[in-house]
Amino acid sequence: MNRFYTLLLTWLIWQPAVAQTPGTSVPLFADTAPLSLTLTTQLQILNRDRVKIPFGEKPEKHPAVLTMAGMSAPLRLPVSLTVRGNYRREAGNCIFPPLVLDLPKKRMDNTVFANQNKLKLVTHCQADNYIVREYLVYKVFNELTDLSFRARLAQITYSDTANRKQGGTHWAILLEDNEDVAKRNGARLAKQRTKAQYTDSLTMAMVGVFEYMIGNTDWSVSYQHNVNLLADTTKKRLLVVPYDFDYAGIVGTSYAIPDKHLNIESVRTRLYRGPSYSAKLLSRVFDRFNEKKKAIYALYEGNPLLEKSYIQATIQYLDEFYTLINNPKRSLRIFGPGSTDNVVIRGLND
């Protein structure tokens, strides 16, 4: 049996099922079972579309067919794909580019893609297991707050219309659209730029501590680098939602190298890059992390999609974080007033 489908079957046994009513489909992000999809397009042309689009210009749309098995009849949908991204877009960095999946609204009813229009597709860059690890980081943040991108894991078989060859089967993440994240949280995408200290304190502290937990320094509020800025329409506050975690130490990609200005040799070395906060506010944030500790660990413990050595190393990495936040003196030195970890670097300063 194909290794991918063996893993998929094992995952389905490991994960609790989501109840379905006969004749209906569970919404895309209401279930955690990986989807099995096929994308058929001109792969060579798609994979050559790596040049970053100048500001104001529209990216090229690549027609494709999305096929999904596992239903009474296979679902076949005409879709379009556009290449996106920065680092992972470049051919010298990744073997396949990240994509945007544009779905036909009128054909989505009674399918898993109902009410979806556009989805980000986080594709394989190098090793497939990096995708699974990054997916779990999204799930960790989902546990902590609704101000997060919802994600669904998928096994995608890529088929080339030009020569009928298969481009292989790889893990991918279907990621919620930016505007959908905003609407779900009663907000809109903010157009203005700001600094981290001018955003909502509680949600910003949650993001900063989370990025520290996963060992990620590759983000910036000022430059809106790997974060979305949302404007809360009722409380008139700015909210921060992080994404793109392939540079996080907890993911451990081979290509993740910290910026030289940070003075750390490995992304596994944690460095706090958020604003400093009072002990009172930090206590609220740490309480939330402690409340969700069991659920966060459960994402990793016994997960059949992960190597045992990775699970062991990740649990130890998380243990170190939880030991820190439950030590008032040590945690205040890092996150509290007068903390000195927040290094300012060009392009990533907050």
PDB file of C-alpha atoms in Angstrom, residues 123-124 128 154-158 167-173:
ATOM      1  CA  THR A 123       2.713  23.233  -0.607  1.00  0.00           C
ATOM      2  CA  HIS A 124       5.815  21.093  -0.180  1.00  0.00           C
ATOM      3  CA  ASP A 128       7.064  16.593   3.117  1.00  0.00           C
ATOM      4  CA  ALA A 154      -4.421  17.372   2.536  1.00  0.00           C
ATOM      5  CA  GLN A 155      -2.611  14.809   0.441  1.00  0.00           C
ATOM      6  CA  ILE A 156      -2.486  16.210  -3.070  1.00  0.00           C
ATOM      7  CA  THR A 157      -1.578  14.269  -6.186  1.00  0.00           C
ATOM      8  CA  TYR A 158      -0.341  16.608  -8.911  1.00  0.00           C
ATOM      9  CA  GLY A 167       3.907  15.094 -10.289  1.00  0.00           C
ATOM     10  CA  GLY A 168       3.834  12.968  -7.169  1.00  0.00           C
ATOM     11  CA  THR A 169       1.685  12.954  -4.045  1.00  0.00           C
ATOM     12  CA  HIS A 170       2.613  15.424  -1.339  1.00  0.00           C
ATOM     13  CA  TRP A 171       1.308  16.902   1.882  1.00  0.00           C
ATOM     14  CA  ALA A 172      -0.211  20.384   1.693  1.00  0.00           C
ATOM     15  CA  ILE A 173      -2.116  22.748   3.980  1.00  0.00           C
TER      16      ILE A 173
END
